[in-house]
Structures are given as structure tokens and as C-alpha cells.
N, CA, C and O atoms as a printed pandas DataFrame, in Angstrom:
     atom_number atom_name residue_name chain_id  residue_number  x_coord  y_coord  z_coord
0              1         N          UNK        A               1   -9.191  -14.319  -26.449
1              2        CA          UNK        A               1   -8.764  -13.183  -27.257
2              3         C          UNK        A               1   -7.744  -12.311  -26.527
3              4         O          UNK        A               1   -6.695  -11.990  -27.085
4              5         N          UNK        A               2   -8.041  -11.927  -25.290
5              6        CA          UNK        A               2   -7.154  -11.047  -24.542
6              7         C          UNK        A               2   -5.961  -11.843  -24.026
7              8         O          UNK        A               2   -6.117  -12.922  -23.454
8              9         N          UNK        A               3   -4.778  -11.297  -24.236
9             10        CA          UNK        A               3   -3.545  -11.898  -23.746
10            11         C          UNK        A               3   -2.694  -10.844  -23.059
11            12         O          UNK        A               3   -2.653   -9.687  -23.478
12            13         N          UNK        A               4   -2.014  -11.263  -21.997
13            14        CA          UNK        A               4   -1.099  -10.412  -21.260
14            15         C          UNK        A               4    0.250  -11.112  -21.198
15            16         O          UNK        A               4    0.320  -12.305  -20.902
16            17         N          UNK        A               5    1.315  -10.379  -21.475
17            18        CA          UNK        A               5    2.655  -10.941  -21.473
18            19         C          UNK        A               5    3.563  -10.053  -20.641
19            20         O          UNK        A               5    3.745   -8.876  -20.951
20            21         N          UNK        A               6    4.137  -10.622  -19.575
21            22        CA          UNK        A               6    5.056   -9.896  -18.709
22            23         C          UNK        A               6    6.495  -10.119  -19.154
23            24         O          UNK        A               6    6.826  -11.142  -19.754
24            25         N          UNK        A               7    7.336   -9.146  -18.849
25            26        CA          UNK        A               7    8.764   -9.277  -19.076
26            27         C          UNK        A               7    9.500   -8.341  -18.132
27            28         O          UNK        A               7    8.893   -7.468  -17.512
28            29         N          UNK        A               8   10.804   -8.526  -18.023
29            30        CA          UNK        A               8   11.644   -7.623  -17.264
30            31         C          UNK        A               8   12.167   -8.160  -15.954
31            32         O          UNK        A               8   12.969   -7.496  -15.297
32            33         N          UNK        A               9   11.739   -9.341  -15.554
33            34        CA          UNK        A               9   12.233   -9.918  -14.318
34            35         C          UNK        A               9   13.679  -10.353  -14.446
35            36         O          UNK        A               9   14.238  -10.403  -15.541
36            37         N          UNK        A              10   14.271  -10.667  -13.307
37            38        CA          UNK        A              10   15.649  -11.102  -13.293
38            39         C          UNK        A              10   16.201  -11.126  -11.893
39            40         O          UNK        A              10   15.461  -11.055  -10.912
40            41         N          UNK        A              11   17.518  -11.229  -11.813
41            42        CA          UNK        A              11   18.244  -11.266  -10.550
42            43         C          UNK        A              11   18.860   -9.903  -10.291
43            44         O          UNK        A              11   19.534   -9.345  -11.156
44            45         N          UNK        A              12   18.628   -9.368   -9.100
45            46        CA          UNK        A              12   19.140   -8.056   -8.741
46            47         C          UNK        A              12   19.578   -8.078   -7.282
47            48         O          UNK        A              12   19.024   -8.824   -6.475
48            49         N          UNK        A              13   20.562   -7.268   -6.947
49            50        CA          UNK        A              13   21.030   -7.174   -5.572
50            51         C          UNK        A              13   20.104   -6.307   -4.741
51            52         O          UNK        A              13   19.378   -5.463   -5.267
52            53         N          UNK        A              14   20.140   -6.526   -3.444
53            54        CA          UNK        A              14   19.377   -5.691   -2.523
54            55         C          UNK        A              14   19.693   -4.217   -2.762
55            56         O          UNK        A              14   20.857   -3.827   -2.862
56            57         N          UNK        A              15   18.645   -3.408   -2.852
57            58        CA          UNK        A              15   18.800   -1.987   -3.119
58            59         C          UNK        A              15   18.762   -1.618   -4.583
59            60         O          UNK        A              15   18.735   -0.434   -4.920
60            61         N          UNK        A              16   18.760   -2.601   -5.458
61            62        CA          UNK        A              16   18.743   -2.355   -6.885
62            63         C          UNK        A              16   17.351   -2.106   -7.422
63            64         O          UNK        A              16   16.386   -1.997   -6.666
64            65         N          UNK        A              17   17.260   -2.017   -8.752
65            66        CA          UNK        A              17   16.012   -1.677   -9.422
66            67         C          UNK        A              17   15.745   -2.614  -10.585
67            68         O          UNK        A              17   16.669   -3.164  -11.185
68            69         N          UNK        A              18   14.465   -2.788  -10.895
69            70        CA          UNK        A              18   14.010   -3.494  -12.078
70            71         C          UNK        A              18   12.791   -2.785  -12.633
71            72         O          UNK        A              18   12.060   -2.118  -11.901
72            73         N          UNK        A              19   12.577   -2.930  -13.927
73            74        CA          UNK        A              19   11.431   -2.348  -14.595
74            75         C          UNK        A              19   10.682   -3.462  -15.315
75            76         O          UNK        A              19   11.191   -4.032  -16.281
76            77         N          UNK        A              20    9.481   -3.772  -14.852
77            78        CA          UNK        A              20    8.655   -4.805  -15.456
78            79         C          UNK        A              20    7.702   -4.200  -16.474
79            80         O          UNK        A              20    7.255   -3.064  -16.323
80            81         N          UNK        A              21    7.395   -4.971  -17.514
81            82        CA          UNK        A              21    6.458   -4.546  -18.541
82            83         C          UNK        A              21    5.371   -5.594  -18.709
83            84         O          UNK        A              21    5.621   -6.791  -18.563
84            85         N          UNK        A              22    4.171   -5.139  -19.015
85            86        CA          UNK        A              22    3.034   -6.003  -19.313
86            87         C          UNK        A              22    2.397   -5.493  -20.595
87            88         O          UNK        A              22    1.837   -4.397  -20.626
88            89         N          UNK        A              23    2.483   -6.290  -21.652
89            90        CA          UNK        A              23    1.913   -5.927  -22.939
90            91         C          UNK        A              23    0.579   -6.637  -23.104
91            92         O          UNK        A              23    0.507   -7.863  -23.017
92            93         N          UNK        A              24   -0.472   -5.870  -23.340
93            94        CA          UNK        A              24   -1.816   -6.404  -23.517
94            95         C          UNK        A              24   -2.188   -6.401  -24.990
95            96         O          UNK        A              24   -1.829   -5.484  -25.729
96            97         N          UNK        A              25   -2.911   -7.435  -25.414
97            98        CA          UNK        A              25   -3.354   -7.533  -26.799
98            99         C          UNK        A              25   -4.691   -8.244  -26.861
99           100         O          UNK        A              25   -5.102   -8.897  -25.902
100          101         N          UNK        A              26   -5.367   -8.114  -27.993
101          102        CA          UNK        A              26   -6.579   -8.869  -28.239
102          103         C          UNK        A              26   -7.868   -8.215  -27.803
103          104         O          UNK        A              26   -8.920   -8.852  -27.851
104          105         N          UNK        A              27   -7.823   -6.967  -27.379
105          106        CA          UNK        A              27   -9.029   -6.296  -26.956
106          107         C          UNK        A              27   -8.824   -4.814  -26.778
107          108         O          UNK        A              27   -7.728   -4.292  -26.983
108          109         N          UNK        A              28   -9.885   -4.145  -26.396
109          110        CA          UNK        A              28   -9.816   -2.748  -26.003
110          111         C          UNK        A              28   -9.944   -2.689  -24.485
111          112         O          UNK        A              28  -10.719   -3.437  -23.889
112          113         N          UNK        A              29   -9.189   -1.807  -23.876
113          114        CA          UNK        A              29   -9.017   -1.846  -22.431
114          115         C          UNK        A              29   -9.505   -0.593  -21.725
115          116         O          UNK        A              29   -9.109   -0.328  -20.590
116          117         N          UNK        A              30  -10.349    0.171  -22.376
117          118        CA          UNK        A              30  -10.800    1.431  -21.813
118          119         C          UNK        A              30  -11.469    1.265  -20.458
119          120         O          UNK        A              30  -11.289    2.100  -19.572
120          121         N          UNK        A              31  -12.228    0.211  -20.289
121          122        CA          UNK        A              31  -12.979    0.000  -19.053
122          123         C          UNK        A              31  -12.260   -0.914  -18.071
123          124         O          UNK        A              31  -12.837   -1.288  -17.050
124          125         N          UNK        A              32  -11.027   -1.280  -18.351
125          126        CA          UNK        A              32  -10.284   -2.224  -17.522
126          127         C          UNK        A              32   -9.437   -1.526  -16.468
127          128         O          UNK        A              32   -9.102   -0.347  -16.584
128          129         N          UNK        A              33   -9.108   -2.282  -15.452
129          130        CA          UNK        A              33   -8.003   -1.955  -14.570
130          131         C          UNK        A              33   -6.944   -3.038  -14.721
131          132         O          UNK        A              33   -7.267   -4.215  -14.879
132          133         N          UNK        A              34   -5.688   -2.637  -14.673
133          134        CA          UNK        A              34   -4.565   -3.553  -14.776
134          135         C          UNK        A              34   -3.825   -3.549  -13.446
135          136         O          UNK        A              34   -3.554   -2.490  -12.880
136          137         N          UNK        A              35   -3.506   -4.720  -12.959
137          138        CA          UNK        A              35   -2.849   -4.841  -11.670
138          139         C          UNK        A              35   -1.616   -5.718  -11.779
139          140         O          UNK        A              35   -1.525   -6.596  -12.637
140          141         N          UNK        A              36   -0.676   -5.461  -10.893
141          142        CA          UNK        A              36    0.459   -6.353  -10.680
142          143         C          UNK        A              36    0.233   -7.114   -9.378
143          144         O          UNK        A              36   -0.038   -6.519   -8.335
144          145         N          UNK        A              37    0.347   -8.421   -9.454
145          146        CA          UNK        A              37    0.326   -9.301   -8.297
146          147         C          UNK        A              37    1.686   -9.973   -8.168
147          148         O          UNK        A              37    2.474   -9.992   -9.114
148          149         N          UNK        A              38    1.949  -10.518   -6.998
149          150        CA          UNK        A              38    3.149  -11.319   -6.823
150          151         C          UNK        A              38    2.845  -12.492   -5.909
151          152         O          UNK        A              38    1.949  -12.434   -5.066
152          153         N          UNK        A              39    3.616  -13.561   -6.096
153          154        CA          UNK        A              39    3.437  -14.755   -5.289
154          155         C          UNK        A              39    4.789  -15.411   -5.050
155          156         O          UNK        A              39    5.483  -15.792   -5.992
156          157         N          UNK        A              40    5.149  -15.536   -3.794
157          158        CA          UNK        A              40    6.344  -16.253   -3.386
158          159         C          UNK        A              40    5.967  -17.695   -3.059
159          160         O          UNK        A              40    4.805  -17.970   -2.759
160          161         N          UNK        A              41    6.924  -18.619   -3.110
161          162        CA          UNK        A              41    6.621  -20.018   -2.808
162          163         C          UNK        A              41    5.979  -20.193   -1.440
163          164         O          UNK        A              41    6.473  -19.673   -0.440
164          165         N          UNK        A              42    4.878  -20.927   -1.408
165          166        CA          UNK        A              42    4.190  -21.197   -0.162
166          167         C          UNK        A              42    3.363  -20.055    0.385
167          168         O          UNK        A              42    2.821  -20.165    1.485
168          169         N          UNK        A              43    3.251  -18.958   -0.353
169          170        CA          UNK        A              43    2.519  -17.799    0.121
170          171         C          UNK        A              43    1.364  -17.474   -0.817
171          172         O          UNK        A              43    1.346  -17.895   -1.974
172          173         N          UNK        A              44    0.407  -16.721   -0.301
173          174        CA          UNK        A              44   -0.756  -16.336   -1.077
174          175         C          UNK        A              44   -0.368  -15.305   -2.128
175          176         O          UNK        A              44    0.555  -14.515   -1.932
176          177         N          UNK        A              45   -1.083  -15.325   -3.239
177          178        CA          UNK        A              45   -0.880  -14.300   -4.249
178          179         C          UNK        A              45   -1.461  -12.978   -3.748
179          180         O          UNK        A              45   -2.614  -12.923   -3.319
180          181         N          UNK        A              46   -0.662  -11.922   -3.804
181          182        CA          UNK        A              46   -1.059  -10.647   -3.249
182          183         C          UNK        A              46   -0.913   -9.530   -4.273
183          184         O          UNK        A              46   -0.029   -9.562   -5.129
184          185         N          UNK        A              47   -1.790   -8.552   -4.169
185          186        CA          UNK        A              47   -1.728   -7.419   -5.068
186          187         C          UNK        A              47   -0.567   -6.515   -4.679
187          188         O          UNK        A              47   -0.250   -6.362   -3.499
188          189         N          UNK        A              48    0.059   -5.922   -5.682
189          190        CA          UNK        A              48    1.166   -4.995   -5.490
190          191         C          UNK        A              48    0.731   -3.567   -5.814
191          192         O          UNK        A              48    0.915   -2.655   -5.007
192          193         N          UNK        A              49    0.156   -3.383   -6.995
193          194        CA          UNK        A              49   -0.269   -2.072   -7.458
194          195         C          UNK        A              49   -1.282   -2.264   -8.572
195          196         O          UNK        A              49   -1.370   -3.342   -9.159
196          197         N          UNK        A              50   -2.051   -1.210   -8.867
197          198        CA          UNK        A              50   -3.050   -1.271   -9.925
198          199         C          UNK        A              50   -3.211    0.096  -10.550
199          200         O          UNK        A              50   -2.890    1.115   -9.939
200          201         N          UNK        A              51   -3.714    0.108  -11.783
201          202        CA          UNK        A              51   -3.937    1.348  -12.504
202          203         C          UNK        A              51   -5.161    1.193  -13.392
203          204         O          UNK        A              51   -5.369    0.135  -13.985
204          205         N          UNK        A              52   -5.969    2.236  -13.486
205          206        CA          UNK        A              52   -7.112    2.221  -14.393
206          207         C          UNK        A              52   -6.656    2.632  -15.782
207          208         O          UNK        A              52   -5.882    3.576  -15.939
208          209         N          UNK        A              53   -7.142    1.916  -16.787
209          210        CA          UNK        A              53   -6.725    2.184  -18.153
210          211         C          UNK        A              53   -7.195    3.544  -18.634
211          212         O          UNK        A              53   -6.449    4.261  -19.303
212          213         N          UNK        A              54   -8.424    3.904  -18.299
213          214        CA          UNK        A              54   -9.009    5.140  -18.800
214          215         C          UNK        A              54   -8.428    6.375  -18.119
215          216         O          UNK        A              54   -7.931    7.274  -18.797
216          217         N          UNK        A              55   -8.483    6.430  -16.815
217          218        CA          UNK        A              55   -8.108    7.641  -16.105
218          219         C          UNK        A              55   -6.718    7.643  -15.507
219          220         O          UNK        A              55   -6.202    8.701  -15.149
220          221         N          UNK        A              56   -6.099    6.473  -15.391
221          222        CA          UNK        A              56   -4.757    6.400  -14.850
222          223         C          UNK        A              56   -4.669    6.493  -13.338
223          224         O          UNK        A              56   -3.575    6.664  -12.800
224          225         N          UNK        A              57   -5.784    6.386  -12.640
225          226        CA          UNK        A              57   -5.729    6.396  -11.184
226          227         C          UNK        A              57   -4.999    5.156  -10.696
227          228         O          UNK        A              57   -5.122    4.081  -11.283
228          229         N          UNK        A              58   -4.244    5.310   -9.625
229          230        CA          UNK        A              58   -3.355    4.245   -9.169
230          231         C          UNK        A              58   -3.657    3.828   -7.741
231          232         O          UNK        A              58   -4.242    4.577   -6.959
232          233         N          UNK        A              59   -3.243    2.623   -7.430
233          234        CA          UNK        A              59   -3.323    2.069   -6.092
234          235         C          UNK        A              59   -2.007    1.359   -5.792
235          236         O          UNK        A              59   -1.446    0.680   -6.652
236          237         N          UNK        A              60   -1.520    1.524   -4.558
237          238        CA          UNK        A              60   -0.324    0.832   -4.100
238          239         C          UNK        A              60   -0.573    0.210   -2.745
239          240         O          UNK        A              60   -1.178    0.822   -1.865
240          241         N          UNK        A              61   -0.101   -1.006   -2.589
241          242        CA          UNK        A              61   -0.089   -1.581   -1.257
242          243         C          UNK        A              61    0.958   -0.869   -0.403
243          244         O          UNK        A              61    1.950   -0.353   -0.918
244          245         N          UNK        A              62    0.725   -0.850    0.897
245          246        CA          UNK        A              62    1.575   -0.070    1.789
246          247         C          UNK        A              62    3.040   -0.493    1.722
247          248         O          UNK        A              62    3.929    0.348    1.851
248          249         N          UNK        A              63    3.299   -1.767    1.525
249          250        CA          UNK        A              63    4.672   -2.244    1.593
250          251         C          UNK        A              63    5.519   -1.861    0.385
251          252         O          UNK        A              63    6.730   -2.086    0.387
252          253         N          UNK        A              64    4.898   -1.282   -0.654
253          254        CA          UNK        A              64    5.666   -0.831   -1.811
254          255         C          UNK        A              64    5.568    0.672   -2.040
255          256         O          UNK        A              64    6.230    1.198   -2.934
256          257         N          UNK        A              65    4.768    1.364   -1.263
257          258        CA          UNK        A              65    4.629    2.806   -1.435
258          259         C          UNK        A              65    5.974    3.502   -1.247
259          260         O          UNK        A              65    6.700    3.236   -0.289
260          261         N          UNK        A              66    6.287    4.391   -2.173
261          262        CA          UNK        A              66    7.552    5.095   -2.137
262          263         C          UNK        A              66    8.686    4.373   -2.819
263          264         O          UNK        A              66    9.743    4.964   -3.040
264          265         N          UNK        A              67    8.499    3.103   -3.161
265          266        CA          UNK        A              67    9.531    2.317   -3.836
266          267         C          UNK        A              67    9.135    1.910   -5.249
267          268         O          UNK        A              67    9.973    1.903   -6.151
268          269         N          UNK        A              68    7.865    1.571   -5.448
269          270        CA          UNK        A              68    7.386    1.092   -6.740
270          271         C          UNK        A              68    6.500    2.149   -7.387
271          272         O          UNK        A              68    5.821    2.911   -6.699
272          273         N          UNK        A              69    6.513    2.186   -8.721
273          274        CA          UNK        A              69    5.669    3.089   -9.479
274          275         C          UNK        A              69    5.011    2.334  -10.618
275          276         O          UNK        A              69    5.696    1.700  -11.421
276          277         N          UNK        A              70    3.684    2.396  -10.694
277          278        CA          UNK        A              70    2.957    1.800  -11.806
278          279         C          UNK        A              70    2.588    2.902  -12.792
279          280         O          UNK        A              70    2.213    4.004  -12.389
280          281         N          UNK        A              71    2.692    2.607  -14.074
281          282        CA          UNK        A              71    2.366    3.575  -15.108
282          283         C          UNK        A              71    1.874    2.832  -16.340
283          284         O          UNK        A              71    1.948    1.605  -16.409
284          285         N          UNK        A              72    1.373    3.584  -17.309
285          286        CA          UNK        A              72    0.867    2.963  -18.531
286          287         C          UNK        A              72    1.194    3.810  -19.747
287          288         O          UNK        A              72    1.371    5.024  -19.652
288          289         N          UNK        A              73    1.271    3.148  -20.889
289          290        CA          UNK        A              73    1.405    3.799  -22.185
290          291         C          UNK        A              73    0.282    3.233  -23.036
291          292         O          UNK        A              73    0.407    2.137  -23.584
292          293         N          UNK        A              74   -0.813    3.972  -23.151
293          294        CA          UNK        A              74   -1.987    3.457  -23.836
294          295         C          UNK        A              74   -1.717    3.159  -25.308
295          296         O          UNK        A              74   -2.257    2.196  -25.854
296          297         N          UNK        A              75   -0.884    3.977  -25.953
297          298        CA          UNK        A              75   -0.581    3.767  -27.359
298          299         C          UNK        A              75    0.135    2.446  -27.595
299          300         O          UNK        A              75   -0.002    1.847  -28.661
300          301         N          UNK        A              76    0.895    1.989  -26.611
301          302        CA          UNK        A              76    1.626    0.728  -26.723
302          303         C          UNK        A              76    0.915   -0.432  -26.039
303          304         O          UNK        A              76    1.424   -1.553  -26.033
304          305         N          UNK        A              77   -0.257   -0.175  -25.464
305          306        CA          UNK        A              77   -0.991   -1.196  -24.712
306          307         C          UNK        A              77   -0.105   -1.854  -23.659
307          308         O          UNK        A              77   -0.118   -3.074  -23.490
308          309         N          UNK        A              78    0.656   -1.031  -22.962
309          310        CA          UNK        A              78    1.652   -1.539  -22.032
310          311         C          UNK        A              78    1.512   -0.873  -20.668
311          312         O          UNK        A              78    1.308    0.337  -20.566
312          313         N          UNK        A              79    1.626   -1.684  -19.632
313          314        CA          UNK        A              79    1.670   -1.214  -18.254
314          315         C          UNK        A              79    3.033   -1.569  -17.686
315          316         O          UNK        A              79    3.560   -2.652  -17.944
316          317         N          UNK        A              80    3.600   -0.659  -16.915
317          318        CA          UNK        A              80    4.933   -0.832  -16.356
318          319         C          UNK        A              80    4.881   -0.851  -14.833
319          320         O          UNK        A              80    3.981   -0.280  -14.218
320          321         N          UNK        A              81    5.846   -1.505  -14.254
321          322        CA          UNK        A              81    6.062   -1.448  -12.823
322          323         C          UNK        A              81    7.549   -1.183  -12.588
323          324         O          UNK        A              81    8.386   -2.060  -12.796
324          325         N          UNK        A              82    7.862    0.027  -12.156
325          326        CA          UNK        A              82    9.223    0.385  -11.811
326          327         C          UNK        A              82    9.439    0.065  -10.344
327          328         O          UNK        A              82    8.712    0.562   -9.483
328          329         N          UNK        A              83   10.428   -0.758  -10.055
329          330        CA          UNK        A              83   10.710   -1.208   -8.706
330          331         C          UNK        A              83   12.088   -0.713   -8.290
331          332         O          UNK        A              83   13.100   -1.078   -8.888
332          333         N          UNK        A              84   12.113    0.114   -7.271
333          334        CA          UNK        A              84   13.357    0.647   -6.724
334          335         C          UNK        A              84   13.557    0.140   -5.301
335          336         O          UNK        A              84   12.626   -0.354   -4.665
336          337         N          UNK        A              85   14.782    0.270   -4.817
337          338        CA          UNK        A              85   15.123   -0.103   -3.436
338          339         C          UNK        A              85   14.627   -1.501   -3.102
339          340         O          UNK        A              85   13.984   -1.713   -2.074
340          341         N          UNK        A              86   14.924   -2.434   -3.963
341          342        CA          UNK        A              86   14.403   -3.787   -3.805
342          343         C          UNK        A              86   14.984   -4.478   -2.579
343          344         O          UNK        A              86   16.151   -4.300   -2.229
344          345         N          UNK        A              87   14.132   -5.270   -1.942
345          346        CA          UNK        A              87   14.473   -6.034   -0.757
346          347         C          UNK        A              87   14.336   -7.519   -1.053
347          348         O          UNK        A              87   13.687   -7.915   -2.022
348          349         N          UNK        A              88   14.952   -8.334   -0.210
349          350        CA          UNK        A              88   14.822   -9.772   -0.381
350          351         C          UNK        A              88   13.363  -10.216   -0.286
351          352         O          UNK        A              88   12.974  -11.194   -0.925
352          353         N          UNK        A              89   12.559   -9.514    0.497
353          354        CA          UNK        A              89   11.146   -9.839    0.634
354          355         C          UNK        A              89   10.348   -9.625   -0.651
355          356         O          UNK        A              89    9.223  -10.109   -0.765
356          357         N          UNK        A              90   10.917   -8.907   -1.613
357          358        CA          UNK        A              90   10.253   -8.680   -2.887
358          359         C          UNK        A              90   10.414   -9.854   -3.847
359          360         O          UNK        A              90    9.795   -9.863   -4.911
360          361         N          UNK        A              91   11.222  -10.830   -3.497
361          362        CA          UNK        A              91   11.431  -11.988   -4.352
362          363         C          UNK        A              91   10.125  -12.751   -4.535
363          364         O          UNK        A              91    9.500  -13.168   -3.560
364          365         N          UNK        A              92    9.718  -12.931   -5.790
365          366        CA          UNK        A              92    8.453  -13.588   -6.101
366          367         C          UNK        A              92    8.303  -13.672   -7.611
367          368         O          UNK        A              92    9.072  -13.070   -8.360
368          369         N          UNK        A              93    7.307  -14.423   -8.045
369          370        CA          UNK        A              93    6.849  -14.344   -9.422
370          371         C          UNK        A              93    5.847  -13.208   -9.503
371          372         O          UNK        A              93    4.889  -13.161   -8.731
372          373         N          UNK        A              94    6.063  -12.306  -10.424
373          374        CA          UNK        A              94    5.189  -11.153  -10.607
374          375         C          UNK        A              94    4.286  -11.381  -11.803
375          376         O          UNK        A              94    4.750  -11.745  -12.883
376          377         N          UNK        A              95    2.988  -11.163  -11.604
377          378        CA          UNK        A              95    1.977  -11.399  -12.617
378          379         C          UNK        A              95    1.267  -10.104  -12.976
379          380         O          UNK        A              95    1.014   -9.260  -12.117
380          381         N          UNK        A              96    0.956   -9.963  -14.227
381          382        CA          UNK        A              96    0.072   -8.922  -14.724
382          383         C          UNK        A              96   -1.333   -9.494  -14.843
383          384         O          UNK        A              96   -1.506  -10.614  -15.325
384          385         N          UNK        A              97   -2.338   -8.738  -14.409
385          386        CA          UNK        A              97   -3.715   -9.198  -14.459
386          387         C          UNK        A              97   -4.635   -8.054  -14.847
387          388         O          UNK        A              97   -4.341   -6.888  -14.583
388          389         N          UNK        A              98   -5.755   -8.398  -15.478
389          390        CA          UNK        A              98   -6.728   -7.410  -15.923
390          391         C          UNK        A              98   -8.106   -7.770  -15.401
391          392         O          UNK        A              98   -8.480   -8.942  -15.344
392          393         N          UNK        A              99   -8.854   -6.748  -15.022
393          394        CA          UNK        A              99  -10.220   -6.916  -14.562
394          395         C          UNK        A              99  -11.091   -5.875  -15.244
395          396         O          UNK        A              99  -10.667   -4.737  -15.447
396          397         N          UNK        A             100  -12.300   -6.263  -15.596
397          398        CA          UNK        A             100  -13.249   -5.332  -16.195
398          399         C          UNK        A             100  -13.885   -4.533  -15.073
399          400         O          UNK        A             100  -14.605   -5.081  -14.239
400          401         N          UNK        A             101  -13.615   -3.238  -15.055
401          402        CA          UNK        A             101  -14.129   -2.364  -14.023
402          403         C          UNK        A             101  -13.031   -1.925  -13.079
403          404         O          UNK        A             101  -11.848   -2.011  -13.408
404          405         N          UNK        A             102  -13.425   -1.450  -11.894
405          406        CA          UNK        A             102  -12.433   -0.979  -10.936
406          407         C          UNK        A             102  -11.558   -2.116  -10.411
407          408         O          UNK        A             102  -11.958   -3.280  -10.406
408          409         N          UNK        A             103  -10.358   -1.750   -9.972
409          410        CA          UNK        A             103   -9.486   -2.766   -9.403
410          411         C          UNK        A             103  -10.064   -3.299   -8.103
411          412         O          UNK        A             103  -10.885   -2.649   -7.457
412          413         N          UNK        A             104   -9.627   -4.479   -7.737
413          414        CA          UNK        A             104   -9.991   -5.100   -6.485
414          415         C          UNK        A             104   -8.786   -5.899   -6.002
415          416         O          UNK        A             104   -7.968   -6.342   -6.809
416          417         N          UNK        A             105   -8.677   -6.084   -4.698
417          418        CA          UNK        A             105   -7.520   -6.766   -4.135
418          419         C          UNK        A             105   -7.550   -8.276   -4.343
419          420         O          UNK        A             105   -6.503   -8.922   -4.311
420          421         N          UNK        A             106   -8.710   -8.834   -4.552
421          422        CA          UNK        A             106   -8.882  -10.281   -4.620
422          423         C          UNK        A             106   -8.440  -10.809   -5.982
423          424         O          UNK        A             106   -9.055  -10.490   -6.999
424          425         N          UNK        A             107   -7.383  -11.609   -6.007
425          426        CA          UNK        A             107   -6.874  -12.151   -7.259
426          427         C          UNK        A             107   -7.900  -13.009   -7.980
427          428         O          UNK        A             107   -7.892  -13.078   -9.209
428          429         N          UNK        A             108   -8.779  -13.660   -7.237
429          430        CA          UNK        A             108   -9.765  -14.530   -7.836
430          431         C          UNK        A             108  -10.800  -13.824   -8.684
431          432         O          UNK        A             108  -11.520  -14.476   -9.440
432          433         N          UNK        A             109  -10.893  -12.520   -8.581
433          434        CA          UNK        A             109  -11.874  -11.747   -9.329
434          435         C          UNK        A             109  -11.361  -11.276  -10.685
435          436         O          UNK        A             109  -12.139  -10.740  -11.475
436          437         N          UNK        A             110  -10.096  -11.455  -10.973
437          438        CA          UNK        A             110   -9.526  -10.935  -12.217
438          439         C          UNK        A             110   -9.850  -11.836  -13.400
439          440         O          UNK        A             110   -9.950  -13.056  -13.261
440          441         N          UNK        A             111  -10.010  -11.224  -14.551
441          442        CA          UNK        A             111  -10.491  -11.919  -15.742
442          443         C          UNK        A             111   -9.377  -12.495  -16.606
443          444         O          UNK        A             111   -9.582  -13.516  -17.262
444          445         N          UNK        A             112   -8.213  -11.872  -16.624
445          446        CA          UNK        A             112   -7.116  -12.289  -17.481
446          447         C          UNK        A             112   -5.808  -12.216  -16.723
447          448         O          UNK        A             112   -5.607  -11.347  -15.875
448          449         N          UNK        A             113   -4.915  -13.152  -17.045
449          450        CA          UNK        A             113   -3.617  -13.253  -16.379
450          451         C          UNK        A             113   -2.498  -13.520  -17.373
451          452         O          UNK        A             113   -2.682  -14.229  -18.362
452          453         N          UNK        A             114   -1.336  -12.941  -17.095
453          454        CA          UNK        A             114   -0.134  -13.319  -17.794
454          455         C          UNK        A             114    0.504  -14.542  -17.162
455          456         O          UNK        A             114   -0.010  -15.084  -16.185
456          457         N          UNK        A             115    1.629  -14.975  -17.722
457          458        CA          UNK        A             115    2.302  -16.178  -17.257
458          459         C          UNK        A             115    3.272  -15.924  -16.120
459          460         O          UNK        A             115    3.722  -16.872  -15.477
460          461         N          UNK        A             116    3.603  -14.680  -15.858
461          462        CA          UNK        A             116    4.473  -14.335  -14.755
462          463         C          UNK        A             116    5.920  -14.146  -15.172
463          464         O          UNK        A             116    6.376  -14.712  -16.165
464          465         N          UNK        A             117    6.629  -13.346  -14.402
465          466        CA          UNK        A             117    8.056  -13.138  -14.593
466          467         C          UNK        A             117    8.729  -13.160  -13.231
467          468         O          UNK        A             117    8.256  -12.530  -12.285
468          469         N          UNK        A             118    9.835  -13.888  -13.135
469          470        CA          UNK        A             118   10.502  -14.103  -11.854
470          471         C          UNK        A             118   11.371  -12.914  -11.491
471          472         O          UNK        A             118   12.173  -12.447  -12.299
472          473         N          UNK        A             119   11.206  -12.428  -10.273
473          474        CA          UNK        A             119   12.064  -11.404   -9.698
474          475         C          UNK        A             119   12.764  -12.013   -8.490
475          476         O          UNK        A             119   12.110  -12.488   -7.561
476          477         N          UNK        A             120   14.084  -11.998   -8.504
477          478        CA          UNK        A             120   14.871  -12.534   -7.405
478          479         C          UNK        A             120   15.811  -11.454   -6.897
479          480         O          UNK        A             120   16.607  -10.903   -7.658
480          481         N          UNK        A             121   15.717  -11.156   -5.616
481          482        CA          UNK        A             121   16.549  -10.139   -4.983
482          483         C          UNK        A             121   17.502  -10.852   -4.041
483          484         O          UNK        A             121   17.067  -11.504   -3.092
484          485         N          UNK        A             122   18.782  -10.736   -4.292
485          486        CA          UNK        A             122   19.789  -11.393   -3.478
486          487         C          UNK        A             122   19.970  -10.658   -2.158
487          488         O          UNK        A             122   19.843   -9.435   -2.093
488          489         N          UNK        A             123   20.266  -11.409   -1.118
489          490        CA          UNK        A             123   20.448  -10.845    0.205
490          491         C          UNK        A             123   21.891  -10.938    0.656
491          492         O          UNK        A             123   22.222  -10.505    1.760
């Protein structure tokens, strides 16, 4: 029933910006947390940021603090990830994921996943 669809990825130069969107459908998300993960080739999938649907509390990994902003629009069932000052190290497939309850860093604990959107930062 629950589906997540990411969009907004693309090719950007170092120092540029992108705005990713994750549209959720098929359920009510009051008790959920929504997270952005990313995975580069040959590397583990890692959490980037997370937000609680009900209260809007946020979490950021240290390597994106001050550059990325996660936000939500409950009326549109959409979570956003604004990415500024992009680096080549940010190149990865970015995934939207949902978990029932508080966020957690472990990707294996999430209940729903989108298909991913490619972000490529040129060096």
C-alpha cells in the first residue's frame, strides 16, 4: 500500500545545489519517520538526514550539517532534501525511506523504500 517516489536528482557542478523530493502515498504517516539515505558504488548505504512526520524533529549526519536541509509538507505528503555546497563525495543514489516510529541509522530497519534518484556532482 505505502509507496515512496523520489525525484530531483541530476548532474550538478561542485558547489552547486539540488532539491530532492519524496512523495509518499498509500497510508497515514503520523507515527512515521522519513529518512534520506545514499549509496555510492561499492559503498554501504548510509543515512543522510531524517525527520519525524508528526513533530518535525530532524537529524543530520555530521558530514552534511550546514549544507543540507530536510523539511516536510504534510498537506502534500512530501519530504524534501535541499542540498547546497555539493561536493564530489556527495555523488550517490539517494533514497527516501520510511520507518514506523523514531528514526534509526540502520537502513535494514526501515519498512518502505523508494526507487532512488541519482545525484552526480562533477569535480
